[in-house]
Coordinates of C-alpha atoms and ligand atoms in Angstrom, one line a residue:
Chain A
M832 CA 26.9 -85.0 -53.7
T833 CA 23.9 -82.7 -54.3
W834 CA 20.5 -84.0 -55.5
Y835 CA 20.8 -82.1 -58.8
A836 CA 24.2 -83.5 -59.9
G837 CA 24.1 -84.2 -63.6
L838 CA 21.3 -81.7 -64.4
S839 CA 21.8 -78.6 -66.4
F840 CA 21.3 -75.3 -64.7
E841 CA 17.9 -74.8 -66.4
E842 CA 16.7 -78.3 -65.6
K843 CA 17.8 -77.9 -62.0
E844 CA 15.9 -74.6 -61.7
R845 CA 12.7 -76.0 -63.1
I846 CA 12.8 -79.2 -61.0
E847 CA 13.7 -77.3 -57.9
K848 CA 10.8 -74.9 -58.3
A849 CA 8.4 -77.9 -58.6
L850 CA 9.9 -79.7 -55.6
Q851 CA 9.6 -76.5 -53.5
S852 CA 5.9 -76.6 -54.1
V853 CA 5.6 -80.1 -52.5
K854 CA 5.2 -79.6 -48.8
D855 CA 5.2 -82.0 -46.0
P856 CA 1.5 -82.9 -45.6
E857 CA 1.8 -82.6 -41.8
I858 CA 3.9 -79.4 -41.7
D859 CA 2.7 -77.4 -44.7
S860 CA 5.4 -74.7 -44.5
I861 CA 8.3 -76.9 -45.3
S862 CA 9.1 -78.6 -48.6
V863 CA 10.4 -82.1 -49.2
L864 CA 13.5 -80.4 -50.5
E865 CA 14.1 -78.4 -47.3
L866 CA 13.4 -81.5 -45.3
G867 CA 16.3 -83.2 -47.1
M868 CA 14.2 -86.0 -48.4
V869 CA 15.4 -85.6 -52.0
E870 CA 18.5 -87.6 -52.6
R871 CA 18.8 -87.6 -56.4
A872 CA 17.1 -86.5 -59.5
E873 CA 17.8 -88.2 -62.8
L874 CA 16.5 -86.8 -66.1
C875 CA 16.9 -88.9 -69.2
N876 CA 15.1 -88.2 -72.5
G877 CA 12.3 -86.4 -70.6
N878 CA 11.9 -89.2 -68.0
L879 CA 12.5 -87.9 -64.6
T880 CA 13.3 -90.3 -61.7
L881 CA 13.2 -88.8 -58.2
F882 CA 14.9 -90.8 -55.4
L883 CA 13.4 -89.9 -52.0
L884 CA 14.4 -90.9 -48.5
P885 CA 11.6 -91.6 -46.1
T886 CA 12.0 -89.8 -42.8
F887 CA 10.5 -92.6 -40.7
M888 CA 9.6 -96.0 -42.0
G889 CA 6.0 -96.1 -40.9
C890 CA 5.3 -92.6 -42.1
P891 CA 1.8 -92.6 -43.5
A892 CA 2.5 -89.4 -45.4
L893 CA 4.7 -91.1 -48.0
D894 CA 1.9 -92.0 -50.4
I895 CA 0.5 -88.4 -50.2
I896 CA 4.0 -87.0 -50.9
K897 CA 4.3 -89.3 -53.9
S898 CA 1.0 -88.3 -55.4
T899 CA 1.6 -84.6 -54.7
I900 CA 5.0 -84.8 -56.5
L901 CA 3.4 -86.5 -59.5
K902 CA 0.8 -83.8 -59.7
A903 CA 3.5 -81.1 -59.4
F904 CA 5.4 -82.5 -62.3
T905 CA 2.5 -82.9 -64.8
N906 CA 3.3 -79.6 -66.5
I907 CA 7.0 -79.0 -66.3
E908 CA 8.9 -78.2 -69.5
G909 CA 11.3 -81.0 -70.4
V910 CA 9.7 -83.6 -68.2
K911 CA 7.4 -86.1 -69.9
E912 CA 7.2 -88.7 -67.3
T913 CA 7.9 -88.7 -63.6
N914 CA 8.8 -91.6 -61.3
V915 CA 9.1 -91.4 -57.5
L916 CA 11.2 -94.1 -55.8
F917 CA 11.7 -94.3 -52.0
I918 CA 15.1 -95.6 -51.1
H919 CA 16.7 -96.3 -47.8
H920 CA 20.4 -95.8 -48.6
P921 CA 21.7 -93.4 -47.5
P922 CA 19.2 -93.2 -44.6
W923 CA 17.5 -89.9 -44.0
T924 CA 19.0 -88.2 -40.9
S925 CA 17.7 -85.1 -39.2
D926 CA 20.8 -83.1 -40.1
R927 CA 19.6 -83.2 -43.7
I928 CA 17.1 -80.5 -42.9
S929 CA 18.4 -77.3 -44.4
E930 CA 18.9 -74.0 -42.5
K931 CA 16.0 -72.5 -44.4
G932 CA 14.0 -75.6 -43.5
K933 CA 14.8 -75.1 -39.8
G934 CA 13.5 -71.6 -40.0
K935 CA 10.2 -72.7 -41.6
L936 CA 9.8 -75.4 -38.9
K937 CA 10.2 -72.7 -36.3
E938 CA 7.6 -70.5 -37.9
F939 CA 5.2 -73.5 -37.6
G940 CA 6.0 -73.7 -33.9
I941 CA 8.3 -76.7 -34.2
A942 CA 11.9 -76.6 -32.9
P943 CA 14.6 -78.1 -35.1
P944 CA 16.0 -81.4 -34.0
M945 CA 17.2 -81.5 -30.4
Q946 CA 20.9 -81.4 -29.9
K947 CA 22.8 -83.7 -27.6
N948 CA 24.8 -81.7 -25.0
D949 CA 28.3 -83.1 -25.0
Q950 CA 28.9 -82.5 -21.3
T951 CA 25.7 -83.7 -19.8
G952 CA 24.6 -86.1 -22.5
E953 CA 21.1 -84.6 -22.3
W954 CA 19.0 -83.6 -25.3
Q955 CA 18.4 -79.9 -25.7
A956 CA 16.0 -77.8 -27.8
A957 CA 15.4 -74.1 -27.8
C958 CA 11.8 -73.0 -27.5
P959 CA 10.5 -71.9 -30.9
Y960 CA 8.5 -69.1 -29.3
C961 CA 11.0 -67.5 -26.9
D962 CA 14.3 -69.1 -27.8
S963 CA 14.9 -70.2 -24.2
F964 CA 16.9 -73.4 -23.6
Y965 CA 15.1 -73.8 -20.3
T966 CA 13.0 -76.6 -21.7
T967 CA 12.1 -80.2 -20.7
L968 CA 11.3 -83.2 -22.8
D969 CA 7.7 -84.2 -22.1
N970 CA 7.3 -87.1 -24.5
L971 CA 9.8 -88.5 -26.9
F972 CA 7.0 -89.6 -29.1
G973 CA 4.8 -86.8 -30.4
P974 CA 1.8 -86.6 -32.7
T975 CA 3.7 -87.9 -35.7
A976 CA 6.7 -90.4 -35.9
C977 CA 9.2 -87.6 -36.5
R978 CA 8.3 -85.2 -33.6
S979 CA 8.7 -85.1 -29.8
I980 CA 6.7 -83.0 -27.3
L981 CA 8.6 -80.6 -25.1
Y982 CA 7.7 -77.9 -22.6
C983 CA 9.2 -74.5 -22.2
K984 CA 9.7 -73.5 -18.5
S985 CA 10.4 -69.9 -19.5
C986 CA 7.3 -69.0 -21.5
K987 CA 5.3 -72.0 -20.2
N988 CA 4.3 -73.2 -23.6
P989 CA 4.3 -76.8 -24.8
F990 CA 6.0 -77.2 -28.2
E991 CA 7.2 -79.9 -30.5
A992 CA 10.7 -80.6 -31.8
M993 CA 11.9 -82.8 -34.6
K994 CA 13.2 -86.0 -33.3
P995 CA 16.9 -86.3 -33.9
V996 CA 17.9 -89.3 -36.0
S997 CA 21.4 -90.2 -36.8
T998 CA 23.3 -93.2 -38.0
W999 CA 25.1 -93.8 -34.7
M1000 CA 21.9 -94.8 -33.1
Chain B
M1320 CA 28.8 -110.2 -52.0
T1321 CA 27.5 -113.7 -52.4
E1322 CA 25.2 -113.9 -55.3
L1323 CA 21.5 -114.2 -55.1
T1324 CA 21.7 -116.6 -58.0
E1325 CA 23.1 -119.1 -55.5
P1326 CA 20.0 -121.0 -54.4
L1327 CA 21.1 -121.6 -50.8
F1328 CA 22.0 -117.9 -50.3
K1329 CA 18.6 -116.8 -51.6
K1330 CA 16.8 -119.5 -49.5
A1331 CA 18.6 -118.3 -46.3
V1332 CA 17.9 -114.6 -47.1
V1333 CA 14.2 -115.3 -47.6
E1334 CA 14.0 -117.4 -44.4
L1335 CA 15.6 -114.6 -42.4
L1336 CA 13.5 -111.9 -43.9
Y1337 CA 10.3 -113.8 -43.0
Q1338 CA 11.4 -114.1 -39.4
L1339 CA 12.2 -110.4 -39.1
A1340 CA 9.1 -109.3 -40.9
D1341 CA 6.7 -111.6 -39.1
D1342 CA 8.1 -110.7 -35.7
D1343 CA 7.6 -107.0 -36.2
F1344 CA 4.3 -107.4 -37.8
I1345 CA 2.6 -109.5 -35.1
L1346 CA 4.1 -107.5 -32.2
A1347 CA 3.0 -104.2 -33.8
Y1348 CA -0.5 -105.7 -34.0
R1349 CA -0.4 -106.8 -30.3
G1350 CA 0.8 -103.3 -29.4
S1351 CA -1.9 -101.6 -31.3
E1352 CA -4.5 -103.5 -29.3
W1353 CA -3.5 -101.3 -26.4
L1354 CA -4.7 -98.2 -28.2
G1355 CA -6.9 -96.3 -25.7
L1356 CA -6.1 -98.7 -22.9
A1357 CA -2.5 -97.7 -22.0
P1358 CA -1.9 -96.5 -18.5
H1359 CA -2.0 -92.8 -19.4
I1360 CA -2.5 -90.6 -22.4
E1361 CA 1.2 -89.9 -22.9
E1362 CA 1.8 -93.6 -23.1
D1363 CA -1.0 -94.0 -25.6
V1364 CA 0.7 -91.5 -27.9
A1365 CA 4.1 -93.0 -27.4
F1366 CA 3.0 -96.6 -27.8
S1367 CA 1.0 -95.8 -30.9
S1368 CA 4.1 -94.2 -32.4
I1369 CA 6.2 -97.2 -31.6
N1370 CA 3.6 -99.6 -33.1
Q1371 CA 3.5 -97.4 -36.3
D1372 CA 7.3 -97.5 -36.5
T1373 CA 7.4 -101.3 -35.9
M1374 CA 4.7 -101.9 -38.6
G1375 CA 6.9 -99.8 -40.9
H1376 CA 9.9 -102.1 -40.2
A1377 CA 7.7 -105.1 -41.0
A1378 CA 6.7 -103.4 -44.3
M1379 CA 10.3 -102.7 -45.1
Y1380 CA 11.2 -106.4 -44.7
Y1381 CA 8.1 -107.5 -46.7
G1382 CA 9.2 -105.1 -49.3
L1383 CA 12.6 -106.8 -49.6
L1384 CA 10.8 -110.1 -49.9
E1385 CA 8.6 -108.6 -52.7
Q1386 CA 11.8 -107.6 -54.5
L1387 CA 13.0 -111.2 -54.2
G1388 CA 9.9 -112.4 -56.0
E1389 CA 8.1 -113.8 -53.0
G1390 CA 4.9 -112.0 -54.0
D1391 CA 3.3 -108.6 -53.2
M1392 CA 3.8 -107.3 -49.7
D1393 CA 0.1 -106.9 -48.8
T1394 CA -0.4 -110.6 -49.6
L1395 CA 2.7 -111.6 -47.7
S1396 CA 1.6 -109.8 -44.6
H1397 CA -2.1 -110.6 -44.7
A1398 CA -2.7 -113.8 -46.7
R1399 CA -0.2 -116.2 -45.5
G1400 CA -1.5 -119.1 -43.4
I1401 CA -0.5 -119.7 -39.8
S1402 CA 1.9 -122.6 -40.5
E1403 CA 3.8 -120.3 -43.0
R1404 CA 4.4 -117.7 -40.3
K1405 CA 7.9 -117.5 -38.9
N1406 CA 7.4 -115.2 -36.0
A1407 CA 8.4 -116.2 -32.5
V1408 CA 5.5 -117.6 -30.5
L1409 CA 6.0 -115.2 -27.6
L1410 CA 5.1 -112.3 -29.8
E1411 CA 1.8 -113.7 -30.8
L1412 CA 0.5 -114.2 -27.3
P1413 CA -2.3 -111.9 -26.2
N1414 CA -1.7 -108.9 -24.0
G1415 CA -3.8 -110.5 -21.2
S1416 CA -7.2 -112.0 -20.6
G1417 CA -10.4 -110.6 -22.1
H1418 CA -10.9 -109.0 -25.5
Y1419 CA -9.9 -105.5 -26.6
L1420 CA -13.6 -104.7 -27.4
K1421 CA -15.0 -106.3 -24.2
E1422 CA -13.4 -106.3 -20.8
P1423 CA -9.8 -106.1 -21.8
R1424 CA -7.8 -107.2 -18.7
Y1425 CA -4.5 -106.6 -20.3
D1426 CA -1.3 -107.1 -18.4
W1427 CA 1.0 -104.0 -18.6
A1428 CA 3.9 -105.7 -16.8
F1429 CA 3.9 -108.5 -19.4
T1430 CA 3.7 -105.9 -22.2
V1431 CA 6.6 -103.9 -20.8
V1432 CA 8.8 -107.0 -20.2
R1433 CA 8.0 -108.5 -23.6
H1434 CA 8.7 -105.3 -25.4
F1435 CA 11.9 -104.6 -23.4
Y1436 CA 13.3 -108.0 -24.0
Y1437 CA 12.2 -108.0 -27.7
S1438 CA 13.7 -104.6 -28.3
H1439 CA 17.0 -105.7 -26.9
A1440 CA 17.0 -108.9 -29.0
K1441 CA 16.1 -106.8 -32.1
K1442 CA 18.9 -104.4 -31.3
V1443 CA 21.5 -107.3 -31.2
K1444 CA 20.2 -108.7 -34.5
L1445 CA 20.3 -105.3 -36.2
E1446 CA 23.8 -104.6 -35.0
S1447 CA 24.9 -107.8 -36.7
L1448 CA 22.7 -107.2 -39.8
K1449 CA 24.5 -103.9 -40.3
H1450 CA 27.4 -106.0 -41.6
S1451 CA 25.2 -108.5 -43.5
S1452 CA 26.5 -109.9 -46.7
Y1453 CA 23.1 -109.1 -48.2
E1454 CA 23.5 -105.4 -48.8
P1455 CA 19.8 -104.4 -48.9
L1456 CA 19.3 -105.9 -45.5
A1457 CA 22.4 -104.1 -44.2
H1458 CA 20.9 -100.8 -45.4
A1459 CA 17.6 -101.6 -43.8
A1460 CA 19.3 -102.4 -40.5
V1461 CA 20.9 -98.9 -40.4
K1462 CA 17.5 -97.3 -41.0
I1463 CA 15.6 -99.4 -38.5
S1464 CA 18.2 -99.0 -35.8
M1465 CA 17.7 -95.2 -35.8
E1466 CA 14.0 -95.8 -34.8
L1467 CA 14.6 -98.7 -32.5
Y1468 CA 17.0 -96.4 -30.5
Y1469 CA 13.9 -94.6 -29.1
H1470 CA 11.9 -97.7 -28.6
L1471 CA 14.6 -99.1 -26.4
M1472 CA 14.9 -95.9 -24.5
H1473 CA 11.2 -95.9 -23.9
W1474 CA 10.9 -99.5 -22.7
T1475 CA 14.0 -99.1 -20.5
V1476 CA 12.4 -96.3 -18.6
W1477 CA 9.3 -98.4 -18.0
F1478 CA 11.3 -101.5 -17.1
N1479 CA 13.4 -99.7 -14.5
Q1480 CA 10.6 -97.6 -13.0
L1481 CA 8.3 -100.5 -12.5
M1482 CA 11.1 -102.7 -11.1
N1483 CA 12.2 -99.9 -8.7
A1484 CA 8.6 -99.2 -7.7
G1485 CA 8.5 -102.3 -5.4
G1486 CA 5.2 -103.7 -4.1
E1487 CA 2.7 -105.1 -6.5
A1488 CA 4.5 -103.5 -9.5
K1489 CA 7.7 -105.4 -8.8
R1490 CA 5.9 -108.6 -8.1
K1491 CA 4.0 -108.4 -11.4
M1492 CA 7.2 -107.5 -13.2
L1493 CA 9.1 -110.5 -11.8
E1494 CA 6.2 -112.8 -12.8
A1495 CA 6.3 -111.3 -16.3
I1496 CA 10.0 -111.9 -16.5
S1497 CA 9.6 -115.6 -15.8
R1498 CA 6.8 -115.8 -18.3
V1499 CA 8.7 -114.0 -21.0
E1500 CA 11.9 -116.1 -20.4
Q1501 CA 9.8 -119.3 -20.8
D1502 CA 9.4 -118.5 -24.4
F1503 CA 12.4 -116.3 -25.2
L1504 CA 14.6 -118.9 -26.7
D1505 CA 12.3 -118.9 -29.7
V1506 CA 12.8 -115.1 -30.1
C1507 CA 16.6 -115.6 -30.2
S1508 CA 16.5 -118.6 -32.5
L1509 CA 17.2 -118.3 -36.2
G1510 CA 15.5 -121.5 -37.0
P1511 CA 16.4 -124.4 -39.3
L1512 CA 18.8 -122.5 -41.5
S1513 CA 20.7 -120.7 -38.7
A1514 CA 24.0 -122.4 -39.5
E1515 CA 23.7 -121.5 -43.2
M1516 CA 22.8 -117.9 -42.3
A1517 CA 26.0 -117.6 -40.2
S1518 CA 28.3 -119.3 -42.7
L1519 CA 27.0 -117.1 -45.5
K1520 CA 27.6 -114.1 -43.2
L1521 CA 24.0 -112.9 -43.4
I1522 CA 23.9 -112.6 -39.7
D1523 CA 25.9 -113.9 -36.7
G1524 CA 25.0 -117.3 -35.4
D1525 CA 22.5 -118.0 -32.6
D1526 CA 25.3 -118.4 -30.0
A1527 CA 27.0 -115.1 -30.8
L1528 CA 23.7 -113.3 -30.8
M1529 CA 22.6 -114.8 -27.5
Q1530 CA 25.9 -113.9 -25.9
A1531 CA 25.6 -110.3 -27.1
F1532 CA 22.1 -110.3 -25.7
H1533 CA 23.2 -111.5 -22.3
E1534 CA 26.0 -108.9 -22.2
N1535 CA 23.5 -106.1 -22.8
M1536 CA 20.9 -107.4 -20.3
K1537 CA 23.1 -108.3 -17.4
P1538 CA 24.1 -104.7 -16.5
V1539 CA 20.4 -103.8 -16.4
F1540 CA 19.7 -106.4 -13.8
D1541 CA 22.9 -105.7 -11.9
A1542 CA 21.9 -102.1 -11.5
L1543 CA 18.5 -103.3 -10.1
F1544 CA 20.2 -105.7 -7.7
I1545 CA 18.3 -108.6 -9.3
P1546 CA 20.1 -111.8 -10.3
Y1547 CA 20.1 -112.3 -14.1
K1548 CA 19.6 -116.0 -14.9
G1549 CA 19.3 -115.7 -18.7
E1550 CA 18.0 -119.2 -19.0
F1551 CA 15.5 -119.3 -21.8
Q1552 CA 13.1 -121.9 -23.1
Q1553 CA 10.6 -122.3 -25.9
H1554 CA 7.7 -123.5 -23.9
S1555 CA 4.8 -122.7 -26.2
G1556 CA 6.3 -123.8 -29.5
K1557 CA 9.0 -123.1 -32.1
G1558 CA 7.7 -120.3 -34.3
R1559 CA 10.7 -120.4 -36.6
Y1560 CA 9.6 -123.9 -37.6
G1561 CA 6.0 -122.8 -38.2
E1562 CA 4.6 -124.0 -34.8
H1563 CA 2.1 -121.6 -33.5
T1564 CA -0.8 -121.2 -31.0
Q1565 CA -4.5 -120.7 -31.5
E1566 CA -3.8 -117.1 -30.5
L1567 CA -2.1 -116.4 -33.8
H1568 CA -5.0 -117.9 -35.6
Q1569 CA -7.3 -115.5 -33.8
A1570 CA -5.1 -112.5 -34.3
L1571 CA -4.7 -113.1 -38.0
A1572 CA -8.4 -113.5 -38.4
T1573 CA -9.0 -110.1 -36.7
L1574 CA -6.2 -108.2 -38.4
T1575 CA -6.9 -109.4 -41.9
E1576 CA -10.6 -108.9 -41.7
V1577 CA -10.5 -105.6 -43.6
Y1578 CA -8.0 -106.9 -46.1
R1579 CA -10.1 -109.9 -46.9
T1580 CA -13.2 -107.8 -47.8
D1581 CA -11.2 -106.4 -50.8
P1582 CA -7.7 -107.8 -51.3
A1583 CA -7.2 -105.6 -54.3
A1584 CA -7.9 -102.3 -52.6
A1585 CA -5.1 -99.7 -52.4
W1586 CA -4.4 -98.4 -48.9
Ligands
ZN2096 ZN1 9.4 -70.5 -24.5

């Protein structure tokens, strides 16, 4: 199911535009929509309820995201009041990041979530600078809960990658 | 799903949530006392991240308690007295001697072993909670497991490396293992309502959880060529019954200091 199920085309367009303006406070090139955080939008008599999935539970950016959303929706046609609710089901997983979102992460110098190599069982990420897979994981835990620190042996740059999270874990 | 309107069901859910919340809350606090003191900078980054996640897990459980009408989550985490706390005693014990502001002589081996054992116990509980008859808790378990996965990986690396290092490292690790096992029964205990929790299918019973824990731990020890005894006690008290040490009193006094200056502040 898509987040805009039940909305008319015009409503969807307007809400989508406002949501696109709400960026991750820690990676300001990617929107909450591209990160896959928006699960559902319900509009009823001008009351908008947005159901969001937190990426990581201890993420300190959630309050900022909420207030940015409320600001972004103060002047949207057809929306009188906005409510933001964080829910945990379904859980956010890193495969919810859209293709466009992955491109924006890369522009910011962050590789998309590492992939598990089926043969070796090792995590792999391509360097966001030179696209080489000749990289090593330096620290699973990066500067924020959702990122890891890696090192590219080809171009000798450190870089970050989104930490993969999946329900099998 | 059994109804929350059934008093015993609600009582057991609340009891279980307090244990889960208080465990993560106090251990995240003890972990955060290492900030700036961890063995190296990479570890400082990793450990901080783990503590932040763990505090997030506590917040999630306190949030579920709030939804059940237990009061607001900041009050639940900060304003409850020591005898109301349900965390296991092992998790409230200090990181070592000294104080984090003055001469902290913290024990890294104890920290690694405590976190390694705790993460394994937490994993066993979460696997069971994924099938909990209380659906919000089952959903929380799925979410938290995805983060615990990395914590467990992290502590496994430390555990194995220090055990394989030999010399002083191994000696300190073996001491820490005995120390942690002395109080680990309390971590595995589900307290006075454990039978009800199991019969209401909130979580598996103590025995089943303990067996699953041993099944996960034994291969780790086998690979290190160290006998796994798996005999646990509750030497310092029964946290699930509200028994705690002075250490918890101290910890709560410190960690609620800012909260108490203005309980109504928004964070
Ligand atoms: Zn590169």
